[in-house]
Short mmCIF file of C-alpha atoms in Angstrom, two decimals:
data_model
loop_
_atom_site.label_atom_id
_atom_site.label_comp_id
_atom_site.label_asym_id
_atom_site.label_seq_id
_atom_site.Cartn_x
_atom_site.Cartn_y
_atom_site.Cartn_z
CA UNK S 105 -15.66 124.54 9.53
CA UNK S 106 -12.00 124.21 10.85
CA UNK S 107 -12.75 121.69 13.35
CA UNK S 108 -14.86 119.79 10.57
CA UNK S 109 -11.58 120.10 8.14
CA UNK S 110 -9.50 118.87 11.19
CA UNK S 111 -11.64 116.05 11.94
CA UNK S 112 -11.09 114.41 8.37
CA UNK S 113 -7.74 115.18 8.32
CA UNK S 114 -7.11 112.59 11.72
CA UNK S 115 -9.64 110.26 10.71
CA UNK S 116 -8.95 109.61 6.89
CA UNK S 117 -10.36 105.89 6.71
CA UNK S 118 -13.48 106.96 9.19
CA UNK S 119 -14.25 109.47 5.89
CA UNK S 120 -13.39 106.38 3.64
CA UNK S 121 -15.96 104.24 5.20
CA UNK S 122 -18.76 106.84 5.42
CA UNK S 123 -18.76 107.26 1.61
CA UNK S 124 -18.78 103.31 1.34
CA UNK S 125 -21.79 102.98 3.47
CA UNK S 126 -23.49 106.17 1.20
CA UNK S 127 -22.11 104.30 -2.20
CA UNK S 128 -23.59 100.91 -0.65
CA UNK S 129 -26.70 102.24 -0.35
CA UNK S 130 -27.01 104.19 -3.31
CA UNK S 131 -25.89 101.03 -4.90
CA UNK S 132 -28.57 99.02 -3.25
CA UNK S 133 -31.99 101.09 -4.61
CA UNK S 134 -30.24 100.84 -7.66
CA UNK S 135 -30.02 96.93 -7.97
CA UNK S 136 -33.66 96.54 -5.90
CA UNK S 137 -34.98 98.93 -8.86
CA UNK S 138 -33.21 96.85 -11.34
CA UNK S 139 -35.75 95.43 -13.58
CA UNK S 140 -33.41 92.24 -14.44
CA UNK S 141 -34.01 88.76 -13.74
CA UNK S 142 -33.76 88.23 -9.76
CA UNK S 143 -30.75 85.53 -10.56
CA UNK S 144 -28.56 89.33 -12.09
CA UNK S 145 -29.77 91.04 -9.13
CA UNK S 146 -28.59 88.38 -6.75
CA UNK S 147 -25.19 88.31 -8.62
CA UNK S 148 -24.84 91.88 -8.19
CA UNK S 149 -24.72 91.77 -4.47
CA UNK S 150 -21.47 90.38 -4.31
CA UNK S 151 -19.91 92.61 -6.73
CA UNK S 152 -21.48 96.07 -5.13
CA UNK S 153 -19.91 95.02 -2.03
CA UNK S 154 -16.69 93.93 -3.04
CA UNK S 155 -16.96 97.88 -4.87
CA UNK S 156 -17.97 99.54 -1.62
CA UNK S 157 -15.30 97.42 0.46
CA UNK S 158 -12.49 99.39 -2.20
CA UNK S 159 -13.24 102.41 -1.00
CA UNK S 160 -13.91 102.01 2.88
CA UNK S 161 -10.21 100.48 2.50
CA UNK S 162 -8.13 102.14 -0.44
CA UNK S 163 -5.69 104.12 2.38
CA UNK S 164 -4.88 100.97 3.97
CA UNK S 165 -4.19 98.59 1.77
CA UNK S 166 -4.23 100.51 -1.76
CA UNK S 167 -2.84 97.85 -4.04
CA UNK S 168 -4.86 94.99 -2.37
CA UNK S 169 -8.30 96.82 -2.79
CA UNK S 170 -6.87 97.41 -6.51
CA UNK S 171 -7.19 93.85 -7.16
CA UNK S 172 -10.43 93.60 -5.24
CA UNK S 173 -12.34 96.05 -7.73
CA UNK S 174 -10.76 94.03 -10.73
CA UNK S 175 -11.89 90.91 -9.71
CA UNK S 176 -15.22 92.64 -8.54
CA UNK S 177 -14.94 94.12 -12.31
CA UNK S 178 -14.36 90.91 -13.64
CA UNK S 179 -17.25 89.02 -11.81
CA UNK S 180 -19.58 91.73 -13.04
CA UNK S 181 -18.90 90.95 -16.66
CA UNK S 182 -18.42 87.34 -16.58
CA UNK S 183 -22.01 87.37 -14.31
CA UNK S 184 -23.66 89.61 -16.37
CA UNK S 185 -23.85 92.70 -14.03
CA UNK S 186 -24.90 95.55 -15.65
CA UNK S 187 -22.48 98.68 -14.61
CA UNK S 188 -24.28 100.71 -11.70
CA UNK S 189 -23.68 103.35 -9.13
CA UNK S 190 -21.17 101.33 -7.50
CA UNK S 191 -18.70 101.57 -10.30
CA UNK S 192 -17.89 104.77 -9.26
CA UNK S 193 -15.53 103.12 -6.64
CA UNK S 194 -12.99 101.99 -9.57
CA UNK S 195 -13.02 106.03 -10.61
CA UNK S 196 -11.62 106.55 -6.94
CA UNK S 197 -9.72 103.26 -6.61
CA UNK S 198 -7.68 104.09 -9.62
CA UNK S 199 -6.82 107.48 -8.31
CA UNK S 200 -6.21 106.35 -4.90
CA UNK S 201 -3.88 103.46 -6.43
CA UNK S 202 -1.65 106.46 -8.81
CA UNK S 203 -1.06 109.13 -5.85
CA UNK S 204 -0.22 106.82 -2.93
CA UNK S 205 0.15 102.87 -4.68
CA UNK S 206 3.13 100.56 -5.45
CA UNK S 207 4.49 101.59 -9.21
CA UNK S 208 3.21 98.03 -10.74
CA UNK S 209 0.00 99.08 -8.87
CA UNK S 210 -0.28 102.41 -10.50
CA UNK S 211 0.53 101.15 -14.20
CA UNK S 212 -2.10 97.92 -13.59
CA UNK S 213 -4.97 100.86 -12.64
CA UNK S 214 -4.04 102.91 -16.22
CA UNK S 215 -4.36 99.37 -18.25
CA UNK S 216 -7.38 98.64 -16.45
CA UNK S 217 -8.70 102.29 -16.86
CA UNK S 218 -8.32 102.22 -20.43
CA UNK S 219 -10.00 99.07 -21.16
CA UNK S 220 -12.78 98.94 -18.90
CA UNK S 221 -15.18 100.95 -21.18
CA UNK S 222 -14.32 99.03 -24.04
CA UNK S 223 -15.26 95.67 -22.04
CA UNK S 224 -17.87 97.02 -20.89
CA UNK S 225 -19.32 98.35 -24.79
CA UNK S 226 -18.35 94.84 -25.68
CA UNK S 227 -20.35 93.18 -22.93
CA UNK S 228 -23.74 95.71 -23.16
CA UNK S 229 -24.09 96.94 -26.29
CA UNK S 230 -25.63 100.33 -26.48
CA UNK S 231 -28.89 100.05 -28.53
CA UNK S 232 -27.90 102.56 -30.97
CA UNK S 233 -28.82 103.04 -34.89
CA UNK S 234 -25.64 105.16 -35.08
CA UNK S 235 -23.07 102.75 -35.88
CA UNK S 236 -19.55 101.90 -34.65
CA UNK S 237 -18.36 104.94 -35.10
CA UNK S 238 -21.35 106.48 -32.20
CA UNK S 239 -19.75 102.86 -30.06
CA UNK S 240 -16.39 104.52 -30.69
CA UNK S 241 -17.50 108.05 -29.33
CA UNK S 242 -19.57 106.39 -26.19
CA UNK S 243 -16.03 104.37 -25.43
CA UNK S 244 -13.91 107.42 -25.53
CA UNK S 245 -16.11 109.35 -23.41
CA UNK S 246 -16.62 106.74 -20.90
CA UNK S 247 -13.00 106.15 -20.82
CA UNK S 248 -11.98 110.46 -20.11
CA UNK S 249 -13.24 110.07 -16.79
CA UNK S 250 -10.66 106.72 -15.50
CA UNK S 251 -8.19 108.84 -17.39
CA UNK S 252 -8.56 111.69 -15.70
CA UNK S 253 -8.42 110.53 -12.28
CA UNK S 254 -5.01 108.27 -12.46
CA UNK S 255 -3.62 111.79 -14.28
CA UNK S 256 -4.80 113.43 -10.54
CA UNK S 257 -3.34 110.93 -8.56
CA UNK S 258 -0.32 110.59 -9.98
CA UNK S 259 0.07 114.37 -10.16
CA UNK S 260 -0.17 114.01 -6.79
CA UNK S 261 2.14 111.84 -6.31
CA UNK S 262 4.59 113.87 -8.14
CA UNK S 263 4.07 117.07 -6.30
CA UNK S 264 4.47 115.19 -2.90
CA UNK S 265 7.46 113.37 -3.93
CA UNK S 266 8.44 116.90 -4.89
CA UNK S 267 7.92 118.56 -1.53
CA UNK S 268 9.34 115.92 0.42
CA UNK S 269 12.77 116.62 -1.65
CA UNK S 270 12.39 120.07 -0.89
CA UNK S 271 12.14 118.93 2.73
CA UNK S 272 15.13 116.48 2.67
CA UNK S 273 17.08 119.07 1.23
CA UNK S 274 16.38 122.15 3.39
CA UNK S 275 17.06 119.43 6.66
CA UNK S 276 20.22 118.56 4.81
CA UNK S 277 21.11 122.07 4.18
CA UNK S 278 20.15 123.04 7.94
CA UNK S 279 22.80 119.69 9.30
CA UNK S 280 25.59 121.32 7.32
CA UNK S 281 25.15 124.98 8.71
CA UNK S 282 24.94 123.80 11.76
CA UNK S 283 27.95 121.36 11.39
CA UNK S 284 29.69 124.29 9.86
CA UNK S 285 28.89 126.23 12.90
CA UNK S 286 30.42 124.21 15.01
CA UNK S 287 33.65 123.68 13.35
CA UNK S 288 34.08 127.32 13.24
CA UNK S 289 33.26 127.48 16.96
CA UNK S 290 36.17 124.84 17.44
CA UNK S 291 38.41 126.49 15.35
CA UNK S 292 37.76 129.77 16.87
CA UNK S 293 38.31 128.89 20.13
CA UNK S 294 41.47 126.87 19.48
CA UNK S 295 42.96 130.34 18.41
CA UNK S 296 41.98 131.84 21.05
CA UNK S 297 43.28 129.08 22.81
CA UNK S 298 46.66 130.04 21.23
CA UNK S 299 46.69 133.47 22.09
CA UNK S 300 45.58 133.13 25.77
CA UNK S 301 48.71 131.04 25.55
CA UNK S 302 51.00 133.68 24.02
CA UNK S 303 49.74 135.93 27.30
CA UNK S 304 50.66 133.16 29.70
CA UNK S 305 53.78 132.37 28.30
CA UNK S 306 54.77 135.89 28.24
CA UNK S 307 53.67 137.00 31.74
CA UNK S 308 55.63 133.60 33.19
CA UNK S 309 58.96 135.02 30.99
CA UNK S 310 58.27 138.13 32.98
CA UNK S 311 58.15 136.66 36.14
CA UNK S 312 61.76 134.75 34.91
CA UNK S 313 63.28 137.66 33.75
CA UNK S 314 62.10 139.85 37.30
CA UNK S 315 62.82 136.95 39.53
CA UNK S 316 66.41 137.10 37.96
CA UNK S 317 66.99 140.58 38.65
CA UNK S 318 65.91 140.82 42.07
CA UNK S 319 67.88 137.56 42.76
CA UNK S 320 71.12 139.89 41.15
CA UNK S 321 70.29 143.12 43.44
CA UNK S 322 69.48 141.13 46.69
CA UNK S 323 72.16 142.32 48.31
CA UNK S 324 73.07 145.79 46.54
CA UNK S 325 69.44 147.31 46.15
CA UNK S 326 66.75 146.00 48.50
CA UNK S 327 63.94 148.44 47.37
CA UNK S 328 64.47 147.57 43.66
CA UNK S 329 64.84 143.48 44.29
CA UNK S 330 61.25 144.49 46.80
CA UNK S 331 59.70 145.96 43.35
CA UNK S 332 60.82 143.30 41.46
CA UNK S 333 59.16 140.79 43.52
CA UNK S 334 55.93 143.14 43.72
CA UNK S 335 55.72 142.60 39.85
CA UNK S 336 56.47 139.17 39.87
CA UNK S 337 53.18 138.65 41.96
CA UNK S 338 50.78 140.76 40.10
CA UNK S 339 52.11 139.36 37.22
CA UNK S 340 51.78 135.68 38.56
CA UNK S 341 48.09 136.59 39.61
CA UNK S 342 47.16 137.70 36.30
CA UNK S 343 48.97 134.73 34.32
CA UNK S 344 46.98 132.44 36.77
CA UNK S 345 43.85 134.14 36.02
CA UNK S 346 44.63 133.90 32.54
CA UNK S 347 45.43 129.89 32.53
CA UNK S 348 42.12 129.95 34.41
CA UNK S 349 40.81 130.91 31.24
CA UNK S 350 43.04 128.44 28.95
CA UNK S 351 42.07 125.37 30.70
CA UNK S 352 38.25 126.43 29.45
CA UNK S 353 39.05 126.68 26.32
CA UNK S 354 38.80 123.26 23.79
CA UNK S 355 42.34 123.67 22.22
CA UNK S 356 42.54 121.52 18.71
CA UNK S 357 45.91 119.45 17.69
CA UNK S 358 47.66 121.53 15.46
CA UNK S 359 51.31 121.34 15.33
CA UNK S 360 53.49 123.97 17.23
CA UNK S 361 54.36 126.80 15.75
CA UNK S 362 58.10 127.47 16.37
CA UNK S 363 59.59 130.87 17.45
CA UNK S 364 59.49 133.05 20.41
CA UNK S 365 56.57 134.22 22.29
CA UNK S 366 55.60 137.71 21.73
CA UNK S 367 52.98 139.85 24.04
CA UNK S 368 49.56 139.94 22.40
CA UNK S 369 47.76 143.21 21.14
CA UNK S 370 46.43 145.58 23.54
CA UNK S 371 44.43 148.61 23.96
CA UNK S 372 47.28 150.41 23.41
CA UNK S 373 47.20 148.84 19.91
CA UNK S 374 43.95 149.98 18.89
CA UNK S 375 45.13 153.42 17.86
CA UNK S 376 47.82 151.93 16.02
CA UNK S 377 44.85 149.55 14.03
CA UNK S 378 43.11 152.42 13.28
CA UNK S 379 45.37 154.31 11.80
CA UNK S 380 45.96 151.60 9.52
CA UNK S 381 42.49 151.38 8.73
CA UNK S 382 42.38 154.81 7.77
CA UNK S 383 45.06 154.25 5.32
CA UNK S 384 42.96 151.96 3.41
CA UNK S 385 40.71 154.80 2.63
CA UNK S 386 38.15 154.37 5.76
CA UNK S 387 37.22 157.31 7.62
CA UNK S 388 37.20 156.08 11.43
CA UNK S 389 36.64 158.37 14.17
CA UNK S 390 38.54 157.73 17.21
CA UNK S 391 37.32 158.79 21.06
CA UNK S 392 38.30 157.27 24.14
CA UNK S 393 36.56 157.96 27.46
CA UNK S 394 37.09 157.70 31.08
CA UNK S 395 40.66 157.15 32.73
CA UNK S 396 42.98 154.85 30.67
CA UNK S 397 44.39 152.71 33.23
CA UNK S 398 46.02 149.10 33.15
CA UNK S 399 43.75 145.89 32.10
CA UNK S 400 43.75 142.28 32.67
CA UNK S 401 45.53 140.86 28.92
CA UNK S 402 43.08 139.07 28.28
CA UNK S 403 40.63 141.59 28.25
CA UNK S 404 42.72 144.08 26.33
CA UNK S 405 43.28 141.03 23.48
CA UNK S 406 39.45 140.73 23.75
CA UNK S 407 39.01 144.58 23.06
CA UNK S 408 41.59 144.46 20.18
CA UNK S 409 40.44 142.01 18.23
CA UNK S 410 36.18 143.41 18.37
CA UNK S 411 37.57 146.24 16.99
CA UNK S 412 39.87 144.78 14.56
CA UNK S 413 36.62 142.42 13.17
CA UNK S 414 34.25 145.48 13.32
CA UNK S 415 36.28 147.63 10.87
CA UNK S 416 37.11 144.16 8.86
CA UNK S 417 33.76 143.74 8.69
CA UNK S 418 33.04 147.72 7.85
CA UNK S 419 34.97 147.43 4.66
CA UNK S 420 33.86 144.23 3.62
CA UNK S 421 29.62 145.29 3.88
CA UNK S 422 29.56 149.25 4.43
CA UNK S 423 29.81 149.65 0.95
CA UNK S 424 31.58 153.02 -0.88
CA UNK S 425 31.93 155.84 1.13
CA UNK S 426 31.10 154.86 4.39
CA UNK S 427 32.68 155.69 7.74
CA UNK S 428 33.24 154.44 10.94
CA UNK S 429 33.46 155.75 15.06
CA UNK S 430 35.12 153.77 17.60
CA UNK S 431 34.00 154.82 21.20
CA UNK S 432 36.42 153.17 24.26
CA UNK S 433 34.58 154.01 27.56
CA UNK S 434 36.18 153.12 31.14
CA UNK S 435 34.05 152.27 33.49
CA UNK S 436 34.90 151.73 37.66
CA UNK S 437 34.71 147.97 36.81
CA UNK S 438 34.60 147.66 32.84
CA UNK S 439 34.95 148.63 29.63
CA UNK S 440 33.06 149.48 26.52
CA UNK S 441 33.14 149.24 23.20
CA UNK S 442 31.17 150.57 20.42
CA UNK S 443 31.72 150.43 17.08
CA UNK S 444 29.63 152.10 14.89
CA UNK S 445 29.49 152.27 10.50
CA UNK S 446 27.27 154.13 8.32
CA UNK S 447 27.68 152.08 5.42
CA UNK S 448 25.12 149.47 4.24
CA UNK S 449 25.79 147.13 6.68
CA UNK S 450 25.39 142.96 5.66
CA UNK S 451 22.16 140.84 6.13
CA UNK S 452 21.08 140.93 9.44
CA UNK S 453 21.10 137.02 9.06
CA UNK S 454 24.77 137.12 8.92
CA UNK S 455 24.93 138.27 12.34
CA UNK S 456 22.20 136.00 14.76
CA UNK S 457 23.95 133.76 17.30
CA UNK S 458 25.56 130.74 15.02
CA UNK S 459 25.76 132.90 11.96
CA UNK S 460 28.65 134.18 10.07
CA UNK S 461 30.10 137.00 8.00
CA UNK S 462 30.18 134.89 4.74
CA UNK S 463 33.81 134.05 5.12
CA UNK S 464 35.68 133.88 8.50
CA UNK S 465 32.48 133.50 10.90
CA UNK S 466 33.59 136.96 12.40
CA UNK S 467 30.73 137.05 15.20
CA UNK S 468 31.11 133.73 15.73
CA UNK S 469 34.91 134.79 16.87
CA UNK S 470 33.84 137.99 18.86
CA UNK S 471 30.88 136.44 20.75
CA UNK S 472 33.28 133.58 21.71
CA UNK S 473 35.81 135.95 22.84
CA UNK S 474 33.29 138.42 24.55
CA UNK S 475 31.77 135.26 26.57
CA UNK S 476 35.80 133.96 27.88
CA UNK S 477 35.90 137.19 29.43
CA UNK S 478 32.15 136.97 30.70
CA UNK S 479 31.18 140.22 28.96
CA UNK S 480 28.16 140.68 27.09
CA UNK S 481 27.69 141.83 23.07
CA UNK S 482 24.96 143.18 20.87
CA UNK S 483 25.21 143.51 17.57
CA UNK S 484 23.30 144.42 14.50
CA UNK S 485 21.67 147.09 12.47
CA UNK S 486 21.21 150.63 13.75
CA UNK S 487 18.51 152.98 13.50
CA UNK S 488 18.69 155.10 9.97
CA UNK S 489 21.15 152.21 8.36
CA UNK S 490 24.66 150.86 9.48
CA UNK S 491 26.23 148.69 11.58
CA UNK S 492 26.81 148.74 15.47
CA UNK S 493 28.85 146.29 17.85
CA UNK S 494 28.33 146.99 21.58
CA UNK S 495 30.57 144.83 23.74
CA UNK S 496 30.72 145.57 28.15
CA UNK S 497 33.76 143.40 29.30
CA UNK S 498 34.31 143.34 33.00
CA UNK S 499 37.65 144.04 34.61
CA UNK S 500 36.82 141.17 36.85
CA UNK S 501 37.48 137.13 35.52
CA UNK S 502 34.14 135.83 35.22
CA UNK S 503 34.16 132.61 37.62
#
């Protein structure tokens, strides 16, 4: 039954001309059985085909088969045709012409629809002893039927006009998230454009303010200038690795922002953040695992600010009540975060890749900073309600 529904679905005029060809020969035992003069039955070939012709074609050319069952309709009275089964085809024209026609189209079908009974009464009396008032009744009645069908079609026409706004508007509505997406992508990564930056800067006034010491204690203190210029290399090897980073980053043309540069937060930090957190009125539990030992900066920024949007985000959607655990784990050649909440949490919507937080497109922000690093990040619900952000970010520049 599917494939039978699928079939006249692709093959809409095919159907068309099938019920022609039944209406056509319906049509034709009805003239042959016609007991009018031969000259009325010869006339009515002409007209039952012009009929039949209406439907096999009303989906391709709507309004031109419109004027083809008038004029067939107009033959038929001015040859003295008496109506027959191939009338029916102005019942189908007409609501063919409402739900898919030209507007002049669909208004020319209702005129004709309500004054084709009336002709037709005119033309072919009824032999009735009732009266006008029983010509009245058979007019009205023959006339419900045309009305009915041009009140189906254009139905029709409204409710598809109706979906096809729906449509417009949900593609419309998809462009703009998306667009919306991708300007807080850009803007996202021009900040973090802009702090990478901070960390290069201040690494290179490290290297300055090293080289100038060692340069002063040449002479006088060999083993401290020899430290000095130990620092200045790991330090240059980590700002390179960081401007490594920079350079991948699409940076946007703001103006500069005047002042010195000042380090970045780092893991350090964190403890600091959550203490001020918890004077908000947000119970956060604090662990760190592992050996603490020095980072790459722009892994420890990367770790600062996940934790930083995961307690934002805590007190914006956990709701009254709700607490918080932030787990730092050290690993031979990473680190991990989790960041847990039992609060309500937001819709899990919020959260997929290209979604936001509702205001400052928070995962947006973390997954872009989690990926510069060439970590990895999970988030969303967890098991018996809350939140949880996972982040692993290698010690390692991703290359």
């Amino acid at each position: 039954m599917q494939r039978l529904y699928d079939f006249i679905r692709r093959h809409p005029t095919g159907v068309d001309i099938f019920w022609a060809v039944v209406l056509l020969g319906l049509s034709g035992v009805s003239v042959v059985s016609d007991q009018s003069r031969s000259a009325q039955r010869l006339a009515a070939v002409p007209v039952v085909i012009g009929l039949c012709l209406a439907v096999a074609l009303r989906r391709k050319a709507p309004e031109k088969m419109l004027l083809l069952a008038v004029a067939a309709g107009v033959a038929q009275l001015m040859l003295d045709v008496r109506p027959n089964v191939a009338n029916f085809a102005m019942l189908v024209i007409t609501f063919t012409v409402a739900a898919v026609g030209e507007r002049w189209a669909s208004r020319l079908a209702l005129i004709c629809s309500l004054c084709a009974a009336g002709l037709s009464q005119l033309r072919w009396p009824s032999d009735t002893r009732g009266g006008w008032a029983q010509e009245v009744f058979v007019v009205i009645v023959m006339t419900v039927p045309f009305v009915l069908a041009w009140v189906l079609g254009d139905s029709m026409r409204t409710r598809r006009a109706y979906f096809s706004q729906l449509e417009e508007r949900a593609a419309r509505l998809e462009r703009e998230r998306e667009a919306q997406s991708k300007v807080a992508v850009a803007a996202e990564r021009a900040r973090i454009a802009r702090e990478l930056h901070d960390v290069v800067a201040h690494n290179v006034s490290v290297m300055v303010v090293q080289a100038d010491g060692a340069a002063y204690v040449m002479d006088a203190a060999p083993d401290q200038a020899r430290q000095a210029l130990e620092t200045i290399s790991s330090t240059g090897r980590q700002a390179l690795a960081e401007m490594r980073r920079l350079l991948g980053v699409l940076r946007t043309g703001d103006s500069q922002e005047s002042g010195e540069y000042v380090p970045q937060p780092d893991v350090e930090q964190i403890e600091d953040l959550i203490e001020q957190v918890r004077q908000t009125g947000l119970a956060v539990d604090f662990k760190i695992e592992g050996t603490p030992r020095p980072l790459p900066s722009g892994v420890e920024l990367t770790a600062y600010r996940i934790v930083q949007e995961a307690l934002t985000n805590t007190r914006k959607h956990g709701g009254p009540d709700a607490g918080a655990s932030v787990r730092l784990v050290y690993f031979d050649d990473g680190l991990g975060l989790l960041v847990e909440d039992d609060g309500r949490g937001a819709a899990h919507e919020l959260y997929e890749d290209g979604g936001a937080d509702g205001a400052g497109h928070g995962m947006i922000g973390m997954r872009e900073r989690v990926g510069m690093v060439g970590g990895t990040l999970d988030a969303g619900p967890r098991p018996g309600g809350g939140f949880r952000i996972s982040a692993l970010l290698p010690l390692k520049p991703a290359h």
